[in-house]
Amino acid sequence: MTSLTRREFGTLLAAAPLAAASRMSERPGPQPGTPAKEWARVKARPFPLRQVRLLSGTCYTLQDRNRAYLHTLESDRLLHTFRLTAGLPSTARQLGGWERPDIELRGHFLGHYLSACGLMYSSTGDELLKSKARAIVAELGKCQRANGGGWLAAFPPAFMQRLTERLPVWAPFYTLHKIMAGLLDVHEHCGDAPALEIALGMAAWIRRWAGAIGDDAMARILDVEYGGMNEVLYDLYAVTGDRAHAELAHRFDQARLFDALADGRDELQGLHSNTTLAKVVGAARRYELFGEERDRRLVEFFWRQVALHRSYCTGGTSNAQRWRTGPGILARELGSTTQECCCTYNMLKLTRHVFGWNPEAVYADHHERAFLNGIIGTMNPADGMTTFYVPLESGYWKLFGLPFDSFWCCTGTGVESFAKLGDSLFFHDESSLYVNLFVPARLQWPEKGLVLRMETRFPDEEAIHLEFQCEKPVTLRLRVRVPYWATRGIAVKVNGEKQEAAAPPTSYWTLERTWKTGDRVDVSLPMGLHVHPMPDDPALQAFMYGPLVLAGALGNEGLTYEMMYADPVNARRGEGMRGQPIPAPELVAPSADPAGWIRPVGDASIDRRDVEIVAGSPGDWTRSVDSGLAFHVTQQSRPLSLVPLSRIFGQRYAVYWRVKQA
Ligand SMILES: [Zn+2]
């Protein structure tokens, strides 16, 4: 059976009480072979990555580290288990970690790898990575043909049988989603037609398989992590206009989860966070394609619950991969496995969608918080390796993966995150340009005939400089985000002239004018120290400087090199911490305003020699000191230094402190 019949689809809809489904059949379909129309009203869109180039700075450096890592991974090694599964010869040395031939999730990383190559090509124009991705796709095509034309994975279809028989198996649909998403990314970013054909073959296989599964059985199968199967199939519908893909996607919309969210019920306690996040990203894509308000409502409710009630000061969410408490209960949720990086990756994807529907600064504020504290800083700039978690229990350290022996889920989303660092910096509509994140970059907007250059050392400095180059004068509303932390007001100059800048925090400073080449906007966003208390335990506090979460440098006592990198032998549990945390001291706050007792290290009143510092990365430390981003906690029983969490490597740290008022 190649597709669901109309009657079968009708039965499916009756079983799944999703009002949106009716809208799906109401909407006139596109011409076969043409992209589907998006029925939702999207008010602002991010620019395609190829129109944004990072300029020299932290993001550029990390992008480059990631690019180097992508180059070092050998195609034959990545393809090894795909070839073996297809019965094709392979003599490549097997990869380790979650890519080992005896690990059931094997093959997931190749999907991420293809996505990362596609994204990196758009971000940098790296032709070698484009060719490499296209060559891998060609090899995957051979594997698919050897498998009979549809099935493509690094494990046999027998894994799917285990799903239907409710036998233990590690998330086969999760892996299929990564591969399909990788193929679609190579199609989109590298213009590779075979990649789309292979994805279509996989979708056809899945449609045949799902056609034999009843709705009750499917509902049980959806209890096993399935990544963003709904998202990638909606994306396939968007590209091809073939309604069958949307119908298949809908079978992966989990009614139980979506019904609760649409009714405004937070039943997230106990759920696996990243599993759930990926499903809701699928709902967001569905809303854009079919415009059903119910989908928007459930996504926005979910976003608010996670961003505003289930996230730490870092903008990250989850503990031991789950939401283990009700909303707003976080004080006892600090551990060595807080905030899985995949969750931050998926939450930023979701934020990008939600901002487009309603371009308000609250969404971009969250993006900045999670980006600066939960993405940047999860890569070790020394070697390009990334973390699985960001531990938030005091006294732990960052644990990094190994280049060829980890391949965690977060290694996969990591290579994607650091291949799209130029994403979501700028958004636009017909007549507005949004500057959401402050990263040195050059934006090309050919439809308007303009290039915008953003130069800044933010957050090492408070100044952001925007300069226009226009083919001819262009009338445009410039909207610069005023962050939540900019409570001391902002200052703006246009071509050197001071402007009225009475924009409150979490809003946009807006100026409509006709811009011409050489026009320059200088924005200053004064940063200050502020406290981020736990919602359910106000005496448990983190300290922030502007957008940056500060971490107490607790030294590297007892830390060995082996403890800071993954266990290469235990593939399945290699991400576990080997070693115990040390307690952080209780702080005594002489005054409520932290600026009174947490002083910049550069402060003339403090002798730098008196500050005990054990720096993991001396370069970063020096940079933090020089730019005023390093602090000394004064009037405590022992010397304590704070630096941005994103810059602490190779030592133990504390983010949340028990603070006693003096
Ligand atoms: Zn992960």
XYZ file of C-alpha atoms and ligand atoms in Angstrom:
663
model
C 0.000 0.000 0.000
C 1.577 3.243 -1.090
C -0.655 5.763 0.640
C -3.621 6.035 2.937
C -6.930 6.100 1.099
C -9.317 8.946 1.789
C -11.486 6.640 3.913
C -8.545 5.408 5.939
C -7.437 8.959 6.490
C -10.962 9.833 7.635
C -10.850 7.015 10.188
C -7.495 8.234 11.380
C -8.843 11.736 11.909
C -11.835 10.466 13.836
C -9.494 8.593 16.143
C -7.312 11.590 16.761
C -9.442 14.398 18.162
C -7.411 17.126 16.560
C -9.621 19.856 15.162
C -6.705 20.917 13.022
C -7.003 17.792 10.954
C -10.188 19.069 9.400
C -8.409 22.221 8.372
C -5.773 20.056 6.713
C -8.352 18.495 4.408
C -10.161 21.818 3.861
C -7.130 23.637 2.591
C -6.807 23.348 -1.173
C -3.679 21.395 -1.967
C -0.941 22.775 -4.172
C -0.277 21.645 -7.709
C 1.465 18.285 -7.511
C 5.207 18.782 -7.373
C 5.053 22.379 -6.197
C 5.768 23.516 -2.655
C 2.827 23.684 -0.267
C 1.363 27.044 0.632
C 1.733 28.148 4.228
C -1.660 29.146 5.593
C -0.550 30.628 8.909
C 0.152 34.318 9.090
C 3.872 34.524 9.762
C 4.686 38.105 10.669
C 8.489 37.973 10.704
C 10.969 35.603 9.140
C 14.615 34.909 9.845
C 16.972 35.505 6.950
C 18.324 32.456 5.139
C 21.712 31.504 6.587
C 23.487 32.127 3.289
C 22.630 35.826 3.634
C 24.372 36.138 7.007
C 28.149 35.954 7.403
C 29.738 35.987 10.824
C 32.556 38.460 11.350
C 35.544 37.990 13.633
C 34.565 37.202 17.224
C 33.667 34.346 19.571
C 30.932 32.936 17.319
C 33.200 33.018 14.301
C 35.916 31.163 16.227
C 33.503 28.472 17.418
C 32.031 28.099 13.940
C 35.554 27.538 12.664
C 36.323 24.903 15.329
C 33.158 23.083 14.341
C 34.040 23.340 10.666
C 37.422 21.782 11.353
C 35.757 18.933 13.270
C 33.318 18.278 10.416
C 36.298 17.997 8.067
C 38.097 15.472 10.269
C 35.224 12.958 10.256
C 35.810 10.426 7.506
C 32.889 9.624 5.225
C 33.685 5.905 5.079
C 33.628 5.642 8.851
C 30.312 7.491 9.042
C 28.862 5.181 6.373
C 30.287 1.968 7.820
C 27.177 0.607 9.595
C 24.854 1.775 6.797
C 26.872 -0.306 4.335
C 27.011 -3.333 6.598
C 23.242 -3.152 7.110
C 22.745 -3.011 3.344
C 25.057 -5.995 2.814
C 27.657 -3.832 1.077
C 31.364 -4.198 1.804
C 33.004 -1.816 4.253
C 36.496 -2.001 5.648
C 36.353 1.339 7.474
C 37.353 1.485 11.104
C 34.189 1.557 13.188
C 33.316 4.658 15.167
C 32.863 4.500 18.923
C 30.288 5.761 21.395
C 26.691 5.754 20.247
C 27.863 4.970 16.704
C 29.363 1.625 17.672
C 27.928 -1.232 15.571
C 26.333 -2.826 18.636
C 24.536 0.337 19.777
C 20.940 0.548 18.615
C 20.987 4.289 17.974
C 23.801 3.949 15.424
C 23.421 6.035 12.297
C 21.774 8.975 14.056
C 24.939 11.016 13.856
C 25.207 10.786 10.078
C 21.841 12.539 9.878
C 23.098 15.350 12.123
C 26.322 15.395 10.146
C 24.487 15.952 6.857
C 22.435 18.735 8.465
C 25.585 20.325 9.855
C 27.357 20.183 6.474
C 24.326 21.775 4.786
C 24.056 24.492 7.426
C 27.805 25.096 7.405
C 27.813 25.420 3.632
C 25.120 28.086 3.855
C 26.938 29.802 6.721
C 30.413 29.846 5.199
C 30.297 28.700 1.563
C 32.639 25.785 2.381
C 32.560 23.936 -0.964
C 34.502 20.948 0.348
C 31.862 20.203 2.967
C 29.154 20.570 0.338
C 30.905 18.060 -1.931
C 31.488 15.737 0.991
C 27.822 15.818 1.994
C 26.690 15.193 -1.588
C 29.090 12.283 -1.944
C 27.771 10.730 1.276
C 24.232 11.152 -0.028
C 25.214 9.280 -3.200
C 26.591 6.431 -1.078
C 23.410 6.394 1.021
C 21.496 6.063 -2.251
C 23.477 2.888 -3.002
C 22.651 1.528 0.453
C 18.967 2.310 -0.043
C 18.917 0.517 -3.410
C 20.702 -2.469 -1.888
C 18.014 -2.508 0.823
C 15.311 -2.781 -1.839
C 14.603 0.874 -2.506
C 12.962 2.310 0.620
C 14.585 1.320 3.882
C 17.633 3.326 4.866
C 19.225 3.084 8.290
C 22.302 1.698 9.997
C 20.144 -1.009 11.593
C 17.759 -3.513 10.019
C 13.969 -3.080 9.702
C 13.658 -5.776 12.390
C 14.007 -2.921 14.898
C 10.635 -1.654 13.679
C 9.147 -5.062 14.360
C 10.318 -4.717 17.936
C 8.401 -1.433 18.150
C 5.176 -3.071 17.035
C 5.718 -6.059 19.312
C 6.444 -3.724 22.222
C 9.852 -5.256 22.766
C 12.689 -3.065 24.045
C 14.418 -1.060 21.320
C 16.256 2.256 21.402
C 14.231 4.784 19.413
C 14.429 3.716 15.738
C 12.135 6.524 14.561
C 14.352 9.030 16.353
C 17.207 7.901 14.150
C 15.112 7.814 10.967
C 14.090 11.402 11.693
C 17.711 12.521 11.933
C 18.600 10.852 8.625
C 15.580 12.290 6.809
C 16.194 15.753 8.263
C 19.845 15.533 7.186
C 18.805 14.605 3.658
C 16.323 17.481 3.484
C 18.985 19.880 4.739
C 21.441 18.763 2.041
C 18.637 19.185 -0.485
C 17.803 22.666 0.791
C 21.257 24.061 1.453
C 23.306 22.277 -1.211
C 20.608 21.963 -3.899
C 21.069 18.190 -4.001
C 18.180 16.476 -5.823
C 19.152 12.855 -4.958
C 18.920 13.703 -1.244
C 15.236 14.521 -1.682
C 14.649 11.347 -3.691
C 16.177 9.212 -0.931
C 14.054 10.959 1.706
C 10.960 10.323 -0.422
C 11.889 6.648 -0.613
C 12.190 6.503 3.174
C 8.834 8.243 3.577
C 7.228 5.724 1.215
C 8.654 2.852 3.268
C 7.346 4.389 6.494
C 3.934 5.000 4.914
C 3.647 1.339 3.945
C 4.736 0.297 7.401
C 2.369 2.686 9.191
C -0.483 1.675 6.897
C -0.493 -1.727 8.568
C -0.556 -0.274 12.080
C -3.897 0.486 13.728
C -4.441 3.701 15.642
C -4.276 2.130 19.106
C -1.037 0.372 18.246
C 0.348 3.588 16.767
C -0.532 5.494 19.942
C 1.552 2.974 21.916
C 4.412 3.222 19.433
C 4.409 7.008 19.916
C 5.301 6.422 23.567
C 8.798 5.491 22.348
C 10.960 8.511 21.508
C 10.478 9.337 17.829
C 12.351 12.625 17.454
C 10.660 15.014 15.076
C 9.096 12.498 12.684
C 6.043 14.754 12.413
C 8.232 17.785 11.737
C 10.306 16.198 8.970
C 7.236 14.752 7.240
C 5.473 18.143 7.367
C 8.674 19.590 5.916
C 8.543 16.988 3.166
C 4.967 18.038 2.446
C 6.092 21.676 2.358
C 8.755 20.862 -0.236
C 6.755 18.498 -2.447
C 3.166 19.598 -1.975
C 2.249 15.917 -1.722
C -0.628 15.708 0.753
C 0.247 12.109 1.596
C 3.272 13.358 3.557
C 1.113 15.637 5.692
C -1.270 12.754 6.329
C 1.616 10.544 7.392
C 3.068 13.363 9.516
C -0.230 13.619 11.323
C 0.071 10.043 12.481
C 3.085 11.220 14.499
C 1.155 14.069 16.172
C 0.690 12.649 19.648
C -2.936 13.392 20.518
C -2.584 12.832 24.271
C 0.201 15.390 24.578
C -1.265 17.927 22.179
C -4.791 17.739 23.645
C -3.515 18.630 27.119
C -1.387 21.488 25.826
C -4.228 22.852 23.680
C -6.415 22.864 26.807
C -3.730 24.773 28.710
C -2.837 21.846 30.957
C 0.812 21.457 31.943
C 1.111 17.683 32.264
C 4.809 17.709 31.490
C 5.956 16.341 34.850
C 7.635 12.978 34.334
C 8.027 13.381 30.584
C 11.337 13.065 28.748
C 12.069 16.676 27.873
C 13.832 16.407 24.551
C 11.417 13.776 23.252
C 8.551 16.147 24.007
C 10.261 19.237 22.630
C 10.810 17.625 19.228
C 7.111 16.694 18.978
C 6.053 20.268 19.691
C 8.458 21.609 17.058
C 6.476 19.372 14.686
C 3.238 20.998 15.859
C 4.751 24.409 15.141
C 5.540 23.376 11.591
C 2.039 22.011 11.205
C 0.557 25.333 12.350
C 2.545 27.210 9.732
C 1.372 24.908 6.958
C -2.317 24.646 7.877
C -2.957 27.743 9.979
C -5.114 26.052 12.583
C -5.269 28.227 15.721
C -5.399 25.192 17.994
C -1.882 24.207 16.951
C -0.620 27.699 17.604
C -2.302 27.755 20.996
C -0.738 24.494 22.130
C 2.724 25.483 20.935
C 2.604 28.892 22.587
C 1.320 27.436 25.858
C 4.099 24.861 25.824
C 6.695 27.533 25.058
C 5.563 29.673 28.001
C 5.569 26.726 30.391
C 9.066 25.625 29.440
C 10.737 29.004 28.890
C 9.185 30.867 31.774
C 8.397 28.179 34.365
C 10.686 25.233 33.681
C 13.987 26.861 32.731
C 16.996 27.806 34.806
C 18.762 31.167 34.692
C 20.696 29.789 31.734
C 17.568 29.386 29.602
C 18.107 25.616 29.681
C 15.628 23.012 30.844
C 15.498 19.387 32.118
C 17.195 17.407 34.862
C 18.372 13.850 34.159
C 16.713 14.412 30.752
C 13.249 14.905 32.292
C 10.867 17.361 33.851
C 10.579 15.744 37.229
C 8.509 18.412 39.022
C 5.603 20.767 38.515
C 6.117 24.180 36.895
C 8.210 26.607 38.937
C 9.730 23.868 41.108
C 13.421 23.975 40.276
C 15.389 24.457 43.497
C 15.861 20.741 44.068
C 16.469 20.092 40.391
C 20.159 20.963 40.258
C 22.411 18.080 39.338
C 25.286 16.862 37.215
C 22.854 16.202 34.360
C 20.830 19.386 34.352
C 19.843 20.925 31.056
C 20.592 18.565 28.245
C 22.016 20.532 25.322
C 19.544 18.939 22.845
C 16.747 20.609 24.802
C 18.333 24.019 24.308
C 18.796 23.271 20.613
C 15.139 22.289 20.198
C 13.838 25.108 22.390
C 15.693 27.601 20.195
C 14.130 26.034 17.105
C 10.733 26.426 18.724
C 11.473 30.003 19.787
C 12.383 30.839 16.200
C 8.944 29.629 15.053
C 7.006 31.376 17.813
C 8.819 34.661 17.342
C 7.846 34.608 13.668
C 4.158 34.378 14.541
C 4.313 37.151 17.093
C 7.573 39.103 16.917
C 7.819 40.253 20.489
C 11.009 40.833 22.419
C 10.135 38.311 25.145
C 10.884 35.495 22.700
C 14.127 37.029 21.482
C 15.124 37.657 25.113
C 14.809 33.951 25.806
C 16.751 33.181 22.653
C 19.635 35.343 23.840
C 19.584 33.835 27.337
C 19.705 30.261 26.058
C 22.129 31.061 23.238
C 24.760 32.849 25.331
C 24.512 30.594 28.397
C 23.411 27.249 26.956
C 24.979 27.022 23.491
C 28.100 29.216 23.579
C 30.240 27.665 26.309
C 29.129 24.111 25.591
C 31.983 23.879 23.096
C 35.536 23.766 24.348
C 37.189 26.414 22.158
C 40.510 24.615 22.537
C 39.420 21.524 20.607
C 35.867 21.961 19.326
C 34.386 19.212 21.507
C 30.910 19.741 23.003
C 29.062 18.724 26.149
C 25.986 16.590 26.770
C 24.812 18.614 29.771
C 25.509 21.856 31.555
C 25.761 20.727 35.205
C 24.147 23.231 37.552
C 24.839 21.507 40.845
C 27.704 23.313 42.527
C 31.159 21.817 42.336
C 30.818 19.946 39.055
C 32.609 20.747 35.818
C 31.959 20.572 32.083
C 32.413 17.116 30.593
C 33.221 17.013 26.876
C 32.767 14.299 24.293
C 35.589 12.654 22.398
C 35.976 13.247 18.663
C 35.412 9.629 17.558
C 34.128 7.823 20.661
C 31.076 9.671 21.945
C 28.523 10.685 19.279
C 25.853 11.453 21.823
C 22.545 12.959 20.768
C 24.031 16.267 21.942
C 27.150 15.751 19.814
C 24.705 15.662 16.908
C 22.692 18.732 17.837
C 26.020 20.342 18.805
C 27.502 20.120 15.317
C 24.255 21.615 14.023
C 24.115 24.440 16.585
C 27.663 25.527 15.832
C 27.005 25.362 12.090
C 24.154 27.892 12.288
C 25.425 30.525 14.690
C 24.280 33.241 12.273
C 20.674 32.069 12.522
C 18.019 34.246 14.177
C 20.333 37.238 14.594
C 18.084 39.163 12.205
C 14.431 38.806 11.241
C 12.392 40.810 8.768
C 8.975 41.529 7.365
C 8.115 43.577 4.279
C 9.122 46.862 5.837
C 10.983 46.075 9.072
C 14.380 44.736 10.000
C 14.718 43.185 13.472
C 18.107 43.047 15.158
C 17.551 40.373 17.800
C 20.994 39.119 18.825
C 24.208 41.072 19.039
C 26.855 39.105 17.184
C 29.349 40.574 14.713
C 27.904 39.752 11.309
C 27.161 41.024 7.837
C 23.616 40.703 6.536
C 22.767 40.778 2.847
C 19.193 41.625 1.908
C 19.185 41.593 -1.890
C 15.420 42.248 -2.193
C 16.032 45.617 -0.544
C 19.442 46.135 -2.145
C 21.108 46.538 1.211
C 23.929 45.181 3.303
C 23.909 45.740 7.062
C 27.121 45.339 8.987
C 26.906 44.746 12.725
C 30.180 45.328 14.491
C 30.480 44.694 18.181
C 32.530 42.927 20.819
C 29.344 42.325 22.793
C 29.139 41.106 25.537
C 32.742 42.172 26.144
C 31.566 45.690 25.405
C 28.186 47.390 25.542
C 28.349 49.092 22.166
C 26.755 47.792 18.967
C 27.453 49.513 15.674
C 25.207 49.073 12.651
C 26.207 50.397 9.254
C 24.118 50.456 6.089
C 25.220 50.001 2.520
C 22.329 50.580 0.092
C 22.196 50.302 -3.688
C 19.692 53.142 -3.514
C 17.995 54.839 -0.557
C 15.582 52.415 1.115
C 12.758 53.175 3.535
C 12.730 50.711 6.391
C 11.745 50.377 10.023
C 14.815 49.356 12.023
C 13.913 47.508 15.225
C 16.704 46.883 17.718
C 15.876 44.654 20.670
C 16.138 46.240 24.100
C 16.872 43.235 26.337
C 15.185 42.388 29.621
C 18.386 43.144 31.493
C 18.802 46.669 30.054
C 17.122 48.263 33.049
C 19.392 51.295 33.038
C 18.091 52.466 29.676
C 19.823 52.463 26.332
C 21.547 55.156 24.332
C 21.250 55.446 20.569
C 22.948 57.686 18.053
C 22.112 57.870 14.360
C 24.950 59.304 12.301
C 26.380 60.705 15.509
C 23.161 62.404 16.620
C 21.693 61.393 19.934
C 18.195 59.908 19.609
C 15.200 59.688 21.860
C 15.578 56.128 23.206
C 12.798 55.681 25.738
C 12.300 52.000 25.006
C 11.731 49.879 28.131
C 13.393 46.486 28.696
C 11.886 43.645 26.625
C 10.810 45.867 23.758
C 12.218 47.265 20.552
C 13.786 50.617 19.895
C 12.313 51.485 16.511
C 13.225 54.033 13.879
C 11.653 54.367 10.457
C 13.591 56.380 7.938
C 15.061 56.282 4.487
C 18.457 54.693 4.859
C 21.396 55.312 2.569
C 24.962 54.114 2.283
C 27.099 55.145 5.230
C 24.195 55.582 7.650
C 25.312 54.435 11.027
C 23.465 53.520 14.198
C 25.384 53.254 17.458
C 23.569 51.540 20.307
C 24.828 51.283 23.852
C 23.251 48.703 26.153
C 24.559 49.303 29.686
C 25.013 46.033 31.559
C 24.718 45.587 35.275
C 24.805 42.895 37.921
C 21.490 41.339 38.794
C 20.184 38.401 40.782
C 18.258 35.442 39.394
C 16.612 33.700 42.359
C 15.047 30.254 42.196
C 11.291 30.705 41.862
C 10.590 28.232 44.676
C 13.540 29.152 46.923
C 14.459 32.846 46.679
C 17.564 32.436 48.866
C 19.071 30.158 46.225
C 20.457 32.644 43.756
C 22.463 32.967 40.577
C 24.227 36.151 39.583
C 24.128 37.610 36.123
C 25.894 40.451 34.400
C 23.733 41.707 31.567
C 22.796 38.555 29.630
C 25.606 36.449 31.098
C 25.186 33.891 33.846
C 28.222 34.128 36.130
C 29.888 31.050 37.503
C 32.040 30.869 40.584
C 35.498 29.522 39.782
C 35.979 26.754 42.361
C 39.352 25.495 41.157
C 40.482 22.204 39.686
C 41.219 20.253 42.848
C 41.065 16.529 42.143
C 40.132 17.059 38.509
C 42.005 14.966 36.012
C 42.030 15.200 32.244
C 40.134 11.892 32.080
C 37.362 13.314 34.258
C 36.819 16.213 31.867
C 36.321 13.994 28.816
C 33.932 11.154 28.119
C 34.628 7.568 29.032
C 35.747 6.032 25.726
C 35.022 2.478 26.849
C 31.491 2.646 28.211
C 29.695 3.779 25.058
C 26.191 3.852 26.476
C 27.019 5.647 29.715
C 30.138 7.515 28.651
C 28.516 10.847 29.438
C 28.288 10.125 33.166
C 30.408 12.140 35.578
C 33.355 10.260 37.002
C 34.100 11.993 40.274
C 32.305 13.810 43.026
C 31.372 17.491 43.256
C 32.710 19.719 45.979
C 30.400 21.989 47.983
C 30.270 25.694 47.228
C 30.463 28.089 50.161
C 27.370 29.862 51.382
C 27.506 33.544 50.495
C 26.796 36.394 52.849
C 25.145 39.363 51.166
C 25.955 42.602 52.967
C 23.355 44.388 50.816
C 20.490 43.468 48.496
C 22.145 45.075 45.486
C 24.891 42.661 44.388
C 26.825 45.516 42.797
C 27.693 46.649 46.330
C 29.731 43.542 47.144
C 30.435 41.812 43.829
C 33.088 44.006 42.284
C 34.755 43.890 38.868
C 38.234 42.422 39.161
C 39.567 45.447 37.310
C 38.198 47.640 40.112
C 41.059 49.772 41.419
C 40.029 49.041 44.995
C 40.870 45.365 44.565
C 44.403 44.155 44.230
C 44.436 41.534 41.482
C 47.122 39.639 43.342
C 44.661 39.068 46.192
C 42.211 37.303 43.975
C 42.600 33.585 43.957
C 42.061 32.371 40.454
C 42.461 28.955 38.974
C 41.736 29.547 35.338
C 41.033 26.707 32.961
C 41.619 28.830 29.913
C 43.996 31.688 30.632
C 43.197 33.461 27.373
C 39.505 33.618 28.153
C 40.177 34.565 31.721
C 42.378 37.460 30.711
C 39.779 38.592 28.219
C 37.081 38.486 30.894
C 39.210 40.525 33.279
C 40.118 43.096 30.665
C 36.540 43.619 29.565
C 35.146 43.812 33.083
C 33.421 40.445 32.922
C 35.334 38.939 35.858
C 34.257 39.727 39.387
C 35.482 39.317 42.917
C 32.950 38.422 45.597
C 34.051 40.602 48.502
C 33.459 40.274 52.227
C 33.335 36.459 52.203
C 35.182 33.939 54.348
C 37.380 32.935 51.393
C 38.330 34.582 48.093
C 35.867 33.904 45.296
C 35.860 34.881 41.646
C 33.013 34.924 39.154
C 33.393 34.666 35.375
C 30.833 34.025 32.625
C 29.629 30.415 32.701
C 30.240 30.310 28.959
C 33.954 30.893 29.551
C 34.722 28.512 32.350
C 36.600 25.399 31.272
C 38.743 22.858 33.022
C 37.601 23.594 36.525
C 34.784 23.157 39.005
C 32.181 25.862 39.220
C 29.010 27.005 40.962
C 26.075 28.821 39.373
C 23.457 28.861 42.139
C 24.499 29.927 45.639
C 22.816 29.764 49.015
C 22.776 33.447 49.954
C 22.270 34.692 53.505
C 21.488 38.337 54.149
C 24.020 39.836 56.557
Zn 21.130 15.274 23.735
